[in-house]
Short mmCIF file of C-alpha atoms and ligand atoms in Angstrom, two decimals:
data_model
loop_
_atom_site.label_atom_id
_atom_site.label_comp_id
_atom_site.label_asym_id
_atom_site.label_seq_id
_atom_site.Cartn_x
_atom_site.Cartn_y
_atom_site.Cartn_z
CA MET A 1 82.47 -22.96 22.72
CA LYS A 2 80.67 -20.68 25.16
CA ILE A 3 76.88 -20.63 25.38
CA ASP A 4 75.66 -17.08 25.58
CA ALA A 5 72.07 -18.12 26.17
CA VAL A 6 69.53 -20.76 25.89
CA GLU A 7 65.97 -20.43 25.02
CA LEU A 8 63.16 -22.90 25.78
CA ILE A 9 60.31 -22.38 23.48
CA ARG A 10 56.96 -24.27 23.91
CA VAL A 11 54.68 -24.54 21.07
CA THR A 12 51.38 -26.26 20.54
CA MET A 13 50.86 -28.01 17.16
CA PRO A 14 47.38 -29.31 16.20
CA LEU A 15 47.47 -32.70 14.45
CA VAL A 16 45.72 -33.29 11.10
CA ALA A 17 43.81 -36.15 12.79
CA PRO A 18 43.95 -37.89 16.12
CA PHE A 19 46.64 -40.36 16.57
CA ARG A 20 45.63 -43.27 18.69
CA THR A 21 48.14 -45.74 20.34
CA SER A 22 47.77 -48.44 22.97
CA PHE A 23 48.46 -45.74 25.59
CA ALA A 24 46.76 -42.51 24.51
CA THR A 25 44.94 -40.50 21.81
CA GLU A 26 46.92 -37.42 20.74
CA THR A 27 45.03 -34.43 19.04
CA GLU A 28 47.93 -31.92 19.47
CA ARG A 29 51.56 -32.16 19.93
CA ASP A 30 52.95 -30.08 22.72
CA VAL A 31 56.60 -29.29 21.62
CA LEU A 32 59.56 -27.94 23.52
CA LEU A 33 62.28 -26.43 21.43
CA VAL A 34 65.77 -25.62 22.61
CA ARG A 35 67.55 -22.76 20.96
CA VAL A 36 71.28 -22.30 21.86
CA GLU A 37 73.11 -19.06 21.11
CA THR A 38 76.90 -18.89 20.83
CA ALA A 39 78.93 -16.14 19.39
CA ASP A 40 79.31 -17.87 16.01
CA ALA A 41 75.97 -19.71 15.48
CA THR A 42 72.63 -20.52 16.80
CA GLY A 43 71.67 -24.32 17.28
CA TRP A 44 68.13 -25.85 17.44
CA ALA A 45 66.75 -28.99 18.85
CA GLU A 46 63.37 -30.51 19.79
CA CYS A 47 62.61 -32.47 22.89
CA VAL A 48 60.69 -35.60 22.09
CA ALA A 49 59.00 -35.94 25.52
CA MET A 50 55.29 -36.08 25.26
CA ASP A 51 52.53 -34.21 27.24
CA GLY A 52 52.11 -37.19 29.66
CA PRO A 53 54.35 -39.85 31.02
CA LEU A 54 52.70 -42.66 28.99
CA TYR A 55 55.05 -43.55 26.32
CA SER A 56 57.80 -43.59 28.97
CA ALA A 57 58.48 -42.03 32.29
CA GLU A 58 59.46 -38.57 30.85
CA TYR A 59 57.07 -35.94 30.08
CA LEU A 60 57.44 -32.39 28.75
CA ASP A 61 57.02 -30.28 31.89
CA GLY A 62 59.28 -32.46 33.72
CA ALA A 63 61.86 -32.32 30.84
CA GLN A 64 61.75 -28.55 30.85
CA GLN A 65 62.25 -28.55 34.54
CA VAL A 66 65.27 -30.85 34.47
CA ILE A 67 66.76 -28.73 31.74
CA GLU A 68 66.39 -25.53 33.70
CA ASP A 69 67.31 -26.82 37.15
CA HIS A 70 69.83 -29.55 36.51
CA LEU A 71 71.28 -29.72 33.04
CA LEU A 72 71.92 -26.04 32.09
CA PRO A 73 73.66 -25.15 35.35
CA ARG A 74 76.05 -27.94 34.77
CA LEU A 75 76.97 -26.81 31.35
CA PHE A 76 77.11 -23.23 32.31
CA ALA A 77 79.68 -24.23 35.11
CA ALA A 78 81.67 -25.98 32.62
CA GLY A 79 82.39 -22.73 31.00
CA SER A 80 83.02 -24.29 27.48
CA VAL A 81 81.31 -27.08 26.00
CA THR A 82 81.03 -29.09 22.67
CA GLY A 83 78.46 -31.49 21.42
CA ALA A 84 80.74 -34.49 22.40
CA THR A 85 81.44 -33.14 26.07
CA VAL A 86 77.65 -32.58 26.99
CA GLY A 87 77.19 -36.24 27.58
CA PRO A 88 80.06 -36.63 30.09
CA LEU A 89 79.03 -33.34 31.89
CA LEU A 90 75.52 -34.54 32.28
CA ASP A 91 76.28 -37.96 33.09
CA PRO A 92 75.85 -37.47 36.92
CA VAL A 93 72.12 -36.82 36.34
CA ARG A 94 70.33 -40.14 36.22
CA GLY A 95 67.92 -40.82 33.43
CA HIS A 96 66.12 -37.85 31.74
CA ARG A 97 67.47 -38.91 28.36
CA MET A 98 64.83 -36.91 26.39
CA ALA A 99 65.75 -33.71 28.27
CA LYS A 100 69.55 -34.44 27.75
CA ALA A 101 69.01 -35.25 24.06
CA ALA A 102 67.42 -31.92 23.35
CA VAL A 103 70.24 -29.99 25.16
CA GLU A 104 73.04 -32.06 23.48
CA THR A 105 71.52 -31.80 19.91
CA ALA A 106 71.07 -28.02 20.11
CA ILE A 107 74.77 -27.50 21.18
CA LEU A 108 75.98 -29.98 18.48
CA ASP A 109 73.77 -28.04 15.93
CA ALA A 110 75.32 -24.80 16.97
CA GLU A 111 79.01 -26.22 16.76
CA LEU A 112 78.24 -27.76 13.29
CA ARG A 113 76.64 -24.70 12.00
CA ALA A 114 79.68 -22.69 12.93
CA ALA A 115 82.00 -25.22 11.40
CA GLY A 116 79.83 -25.35 8.20
CA MET A 117 79.37 -29.09 8.40
CA PRO A 118 76.13 -31.13 8.04
CA LEU A 119 75.05 -33.25 10.95
CA SER A 120 74.77 -36.22 8.58
CA GLN A 121 78.44 -35.87 7.66
CA TYR A 122 79.47 -35.47 11.29
CA LEU A 123 77.60 -38.71 12.22
CA GLY A 124 78.95 -40.74 9.35
CA ALA A 125 75.86 -40.92 7.00
CA THR A 126 76.52 -42.58 3.74
CA ALA A 127 73.14 -42.20 2.05
CA ALA A 128 71.40 -39.12 0.47
CA ASP A 129 67.96 -40.10 1.33
CA VAL A 130 65.96 -42.44 3.53
CA VAL A 131 63.06 -44.92 2.87
CA SER A 132 59.88 -43.55 4.61
CA GLY A 133 57.35 -45.61 6.17
CA VAL A 134 54.26 -44.48 8.06
CA SER A 135 52.73 -45.20 11.38
CA VAL A 136 49.05 -45.72 11.32
CA GLY A 137 47.19 -45.28 14.70
CA ILE A 138 44.34 -47.47 16.05
CA GLN A 139 41.11 -46.57 14.13
CA ASP A 140 37.52 -47.05 15.22
CA SER A 141 36.80 -49.69 12.60
CA ILE A 142 38.40 -51.96 10.06
CA PRO A 143 36.93 -49.93 7.05
CA GLU A 144 38.37 -46.73 8.43
CA LEU A 145 41.69 -48.50 8.78
CA LEU A 146 41.65 -49.69 5.18
CA ASP A 147 40.91 -46.23 3.96
CA ALA A 148 43.58 -44.62 5.88
CA VAL A 149 46.13 -47.37 4.73
CA ALA A 150 45.16 -46.97 1.10
CA GLY A 151 45.70 -43.14 1.43
CA TYR A 152 49.07 -43.57 2.66
CA LEU A 153 50.03 -46.18 -0.08
CA ASP A 154 48.65 -43.78 -2.52
CA GLU A 155 51.10 -41.20 -1.16
CA GLY A 156 54.02 -43.62 -1.90
CA TYR A 157 54.90 -44.62 1.72
CA ALA A 158 57.26 -47.59 1.25
CA ARG A 159 55.92 -49.44 4.60
CA ILE A 160 52.96 -49.49 6.70
CA LYS A 161 53.14 -49.91 10.46
CA LEU A 162 50.10 -50.59 12.45
CA LYS A 163 49.57 -49.59 16.01
CA ILE A 164 48.14 -52.70 17.88
CA GLU A 165 46.66 -53.50 21.35
CA PRO A 166 44.60 -56.27 22.81
CA GLY A 167 41.37 -56.42 20.87
CA TRP A 168 43.01 -54.65 17.90
CA ASP A 169 45.73 -56.84 16.42
CA VAL A 170 44.99 -60.15 14.34
CA ALA A 171 41.83 -58.85 12.78
CA PRO A 172 43.17 -55.50 11.49
CA VAL A 173 46.43 -57.15 10.33
CA ALA A 174 44.56 -59.89 8.55
CA ALA A 175 42.18 -57.18 7.02
CA VAL A 176 45.03 -55.05 5.58
CA ARG A 177 46.85 -58.22 4.17
CA GLU A 178 43.73 -59.34 2.63
CA ARG A 179 42.98 -55.87 0.99
CA PHE A 180 46.52 -54.86 -0.01
CA GLY A 181 48.26 -58.29 -0.59
CA ASP A 182 51.35 -59.94 0.61
CA ASP A 183 53.68 -57.59 -1.28
CA ILE A 184 53.44 -54.49 0.96
CA LEU A 185 55.82 -54.03 3.86
CA LEU A 186 53.89 -54.35 7.01
CA GLN A 187 54.81 -54.32 10.63
CA VAL A 188 53.01 -53.77 13.99
CA ASP A 189 53.79 -51.77 17.14
CA ALA A 190 52.21 -52.51 20.47
CA ASN A 191 53.90 -49.84 22.73
CA SER A 192 54.13 -52.45 25.39
CA ALA A 193 50.39 -53.40 25.69
CA TYR A 194 50.92 -57.13 26.13
CA HIS A 195 52.20 -59.52 28.79
CA ARG A 196 54.17 -62.73 28.48
CA ALA A 197 50.90 -64.74 29.03
CA ASP A 198 49.85 -63.35 25.49
CA ALA A 199 52.69 -65.31 23.73
CA ARG A 200 50.28 -67.77 22.00
CA HIS A 201 47.92 -65.02 20.91
CA LEU A 202 50.80 -62.91 19.51
CA ALA A 203 52.11 -65.98 17.61
CA ARG A 204 48.79 -65.86 15.52
CA LEU A 205 50.59 -62.72 13.79
CA ASP A 206 53.13 -65.16 12.34
CA ALA A 207 50.72 -66.10 9.58
CA PHE A 208 50.88 -62.51 8.07
CA ASP A 209 54.64 -62.31 7.27
CA LEU A 210 55.37 -58.99 9.15
CA LEU A 211 58.64 -57.33 8.97
CA LEU A 212 58.53 -57.13 12.91
CA LEU A 213 56.56 -56.99 16.02
CA GLU A 214 57.72 -53.75 17.98
CA GLN A 215 57.82 -53.69 21.72
CA PRO A 216 55.07 -56.04 22.75
CA LEU A 217 55.96 -56.21 26.38
CA PRO A 218 56.86 -53.58 29.01
CA GLU A 219 59.91 -51.65 28.92
CA GLU A 220 61.41 -53.28 32.00
CA ASP A 221 60.53 -56.85 30.73
CA VAL A 222 63.57 -57.33 28.44
CA ALA A 223 63.90 -60.95 29.51
CA GLY A 224 60.28 -61.42 28.72
CA HIS A 225 61.01 -60.58 24.97
CA ALA A 226 63.55 -63.33 25.00
CA VAL A 227 60.93 -65.73 26.18
CA LEU A 228 58.30 -64.49 23.60
CA ALA A 229 61.08 -64.82 20.90
CA GLN A 230 61.01 -68.54 21.51
CA VAL A 231 57.19 -68.75 20.73
CA VAL A 232 56.75 -66.11 18.15
CA ARG A 233 58.36 -66.49 14.76
CA THR A 234 57.87 -62.71 13.68
CA PRO A 235 61.11 -60.90 14.51
CA ILE A 236 60.83 -58.90 17.66
CA CYS A 237 61.99 -55.21 17.64
CA LEU A 238 62.57 -53.28 20.82
CA ASP A 239 61.76 -49.63 21.03
CA GLU A 240 61.10 -48.28 24.65
CA SER A 241 63.41 -50.91 26.28
CA ILE A 242 66.53 -49.65 24.34
CA VAL A 243 67.41 -46.68 26.51
CA SER A 244 71.17 -46.94 25.85
CA ALA A 245 73.83 -48.69 23.92
CA GLN A 246 74.54 -50.86 27.02
CA ALA A 247 70.72 -51.83 26.92
CA ALA A 248 70.96 -52.58 23.23
CA TYR A 249 74.03 -54.82 23.86
CA GLU A 250 72.19 -56.72 26.61
CA ALA A 251 68.95 -57.14 24.76
CA ILE A 252 70.85 -58.63 21.72
CA ARG A 253 73.23 -60.73 23.95
CA THR A 254 70.02 -62.30 25.54
CA GLY A 255 68.09 -62.94 22.47
CA ALA A 256 65.38 -60.35 23.30
CA CYS A 257 65.27 -58.76 19.79
CA SER A 258 66.63 -59.25 16.51
CA ILE A 259 65.86 -55.63 15.25
CA VAL A 260 66.19 -52.30 16.99
CA ASN A 261 64.15 -49.21 16.72
CA ILE A 262 66.48 -46.18 17.32
CA LYS A 263 65.19 -42.80 18.58
CA PRO A 264 67.92 -40.29 19.45
CA GLY A 265 65.48 -38.50 21.81
CA ARG A 266 64.87 -41.79 23.89
CA VAL A 267 68.37 -42.77 24.36
CA GLY A 268 70.13 -39.34 25.37
CA GLY A 269 71.06 -38.01 21.94
CA TYR A 270 72.61 -38.49 18.48
CA LEU A 271 75.92 -39.64 19.83
CA GLU A 272 74.44 -42.38 21.98
CA ALA A 273 72.14 -43.26 19.07
CA ARG A 274 75.06 -43.83 16.80
CA ARG A 275 76.71 -46.05 19.51
CA ILE A 276 73.58 -48.06 19.43
CA HIS A 277 73.82 -48.21 15.58
CA ASP A 278 77.49 -49.46 16.07
CA VAL A 279 76.66 -52.17 18.62
CA CYS A 280 73.70 -53.39 16.37
CA THR A 281 75.70 -53.40 13.12
CA ALA A 282 78.68 -55.28 14.77
CA ALA A 283 76.13 -57.91 15.87
CA GLY A 284 74.30 -58.11 12.49
CA ILE A 285 71.14 -56.54 14.02
CA PRO A 286 69.28 -54.40 11.57
CA VAL A 287 68.13 -50.90 12.84
CA TRP A 288 65.61 -48.29 11.67
CA ALA A 289 64.71 -44.86 12.59
CA GLY A 290 61.69 -44.41 14.85
CA GLY A 291 59.60 -41.16 15.26
CA MET A 292 57.77 -39.16 17.92
CA LEU A 293 55.70 -36.95 15.88
CA GLU A 294 58.54 -34.48 15.50
CA THR A 295 58.19 -31.06 13.70
CA GLY A 296 60.62 -30.46 10.88
CA ILE A 297 63.38 -29.59 13.60
CA GLY A 298 63.35 -33.32 14.96
CA ARG A 299 62.71 -34.86 11.78
CA ALA A 300 65.66 -33.19 9.98
CA ALA A 301 68.01 -34.38 12.61
CA ASN A 302 66.59 -38.01 12.61
CA LEU A 303 67.12 -38.03 8.86
CA ALA A 304 70.86 -37.31 9.22
CA LEU A 305 71.22 -40.19 11.62
CA ALA A 306 69.16 -42.62 9.30
CA GLY A 307 71.74 -42.17 6.63
CA LEU A 308 74.15 -44.34 8.48
CA PRO A 309 74.69 -47.70 6.65
CA GLY A 310 73.01 -49.99 9.38
CA PHE A 311 69.77 -48.34 8.88
CA THR A 312 68.62 -50.90 6.48
CA LEU A 313 64.79 -51.01 7.29
CA PRO A 314 62.23 -48.39 6.35
CA SER A 315 61.93 -45.49 8.89
CA ASP A 316 59.00 -43.79 10.55
CA ILE A 317 60.21 -40.52 9.17
CA SER A 318 57.15 -39.45 7.12
CA ALA A 319 56.32 -36.09 5.59
CA SER A 320 55.40 -33.18 7.60
CA SER A 321 51.93 -33.35 6.18
CA ARG A 322 51.43 -36.72 7.91
CA TYR A 323 50.89 -34.81 11.24
CA TYR A 324 50.74 -31.05 10.40
CA HIS A 325 49.05 -28.87 8.07
CA GLN A 326 51.50 -26.17 9.09
CA ASP A 327 55.01 -27.30 10.27
CA LEU A 328 57.42 -25.19 12.21
CA THR A 329 59.80 -25.27 9.31
CA GLU A 330 59.72 -25.59 5.53
CA PRO A 331 57.79 -28.86 5.13
CA ILE A 332 59.65 -32.11 5.01
CA THR A 333 58.35 -33.79 1.88
CA THR A 334 58.35 -37.52 0.65
CA ALA A 335 58.40 -38.64 -2.92
CA ALA A 336 58.10 -42.27 -4.07
CA GLY A 337 58.57 -43.44 -0.39
CA ARG A 338 61.95 -41.61 0.05
CA THR A 339 62.90 -38.45 2.07
CA THR A 340 65.98 -36.46 1.19
CA ILE A 341 68.42 -35.86 4.11
CA PRO A 342 69.10 -32.16 4.64
CA VAL A 343 72.40 -31.06 3.31
CA GLY A 344 72.88 -27.67 5.03
CA PRO A 345 75.18 -27.18 8.17
CA GLY A 346 73.97 -28.81 11.31
CA ILE A 347 70.51 -30.00 11.19
CA GLY A 348 70.16 -28.11 8.00
CA ILE A 349 66.63 -26.43 8.73
CA ASP A 350 65.38 -23.57 10.74
CA PRO A 351 61.98 -22.87 12.39
CA LEU A 352 59.98 -20.23 10.27
CA PRO A 353 60.00 -17.18 12.73
CA GLU A 354 56.61 -16.14 11.82
CA VAL A 355 55.13 -19.52 12.47
CA LEU A 356 57.06 -19.83 15.74
CA ALA A 357 55.67 -16.51 16.73
CA GLU A 358 52.12 -17.47 15.99
CA LEU A 359 52.33 -20.96 17.71
CA ALA A 360 54.58 -20.39 20.64
CA THR A 361 52.80 -20.56 23.98
CA SER A 362 55.85 -19.56 26.11
CA ARG A 363 59.38 -18.61 25.58
CA ARG A 364 62.03 -18.21 28.22
CA VAL A 365 65.65 -17.18 28.02
CA ILE A 366 68.23 -18.64 30.31
CA ARG A 367 71.73 -17.23 30.55
CA PRO A 368 74.89 -18.18 32.42
O1 SMG B 401 56.67 -39.76 14.20
O2 SMG B 401 55.48 -40.94 12.83
C1 SMG B 401 55.95 -40.66 14.06
C2 SMG B 401 55.54 -41.61 15.17
C3 SMG B 401 55.78 -42.92 14.82
O3 SMG B 401 54.39 -44.65 15.97
C4 SMG B 401 55.34 -43.82 16.12
N1 SMG B 401 55.94 -43.40 17.32
O4 SMG B 401 56.23 -46.07 19.78
O5 SMG B 401 57.26 -45.93 17.73
C5 SMG B 401 56.37 -45.49 18.63
C6 SMG B 401 55.52 -44.26 18.58
C7 SMG B 401 55.62 -43.34 19.70
C8 SMG B 401 54.98 -42.11 19.64
S1 SMG B 401 53.26 -42.46 19.91
C9 SMG B 401 52.38 -41.11 20.39
MG1 MG B 402 57.40 -47.87 18.90
#
């Protein structure tokens, strides 16, 4: 497949409410879309890098620069590409997995649209829909948290994930359990806000029968998670630390996690994400689909992956309305805690041209 042009589109999306984690408070989502044009089809993807390098080292302006200066020149030089050859062609560039994922996904989408094949089918998905949980940010008070959780449960979400940090952990978890009972599926995500010395404190969460404790320690401290797992009974799930199938293999082998969060953007794309799924499934480790406040473009592709058989825990793939009054696509909707996997070719969804025209802050076309 020959690439005729790549367009990089920046969009600013206001959030319905601020989303606070242990590392930042987001009030809008700055989005980078990649549009790949070939003779037979147009492919779309969304880069999951955030505005600042706070979730991980990558950030949006850096991702765009790497795409323009280092990734696209290598692909253009190759002359012809497919989704499967992008990874090897970009391998000499170290890191920058979020940037690589966006480029690979847009090319794969174009290829699959031309072939008339849904991404879910290409990846080997066996499900028609995905169980949807919701991620609840850190709130100013416990009553506000309980109101927020009540609202999401009313909407039918099948699982609640609470963002935690030192000073906002045991008390909010206890309050949610007390108010909503032992039957709701509940888990927590620290975004690496703790240290090994907090092990005894984190073990207090064991009293609340959580599905998992996500990324308590820094990204690089994989070994620390193995130490923590000796003290804390709640299953440890890694997110930021799992940057590749090799990282997943090592984390599992050394006892650092018993569950893995898979975000294709974090690991360099859907093909590496599927390899992580396969490594985990072979080792008996359950996986689930994470989220990065994606628009419908990113959510649709994540849904395709989350249909693979190893995705046995509820996802962070919620409805468009969780974050956006106006999504870039037709809204993704959830019903009774489930979200349907798109059935059209490729990622199965397109940006709405008039919404894109209104919200785009910059557009740049790059040709070979
Ligand atoms: O898409 O609903 C979503 C976001 C889910 O909590 C979520 N993502 O660490 O898992 C995570 C965070 C990363 C983004 S926080 C700004
Ligand atoms: Mg996380």
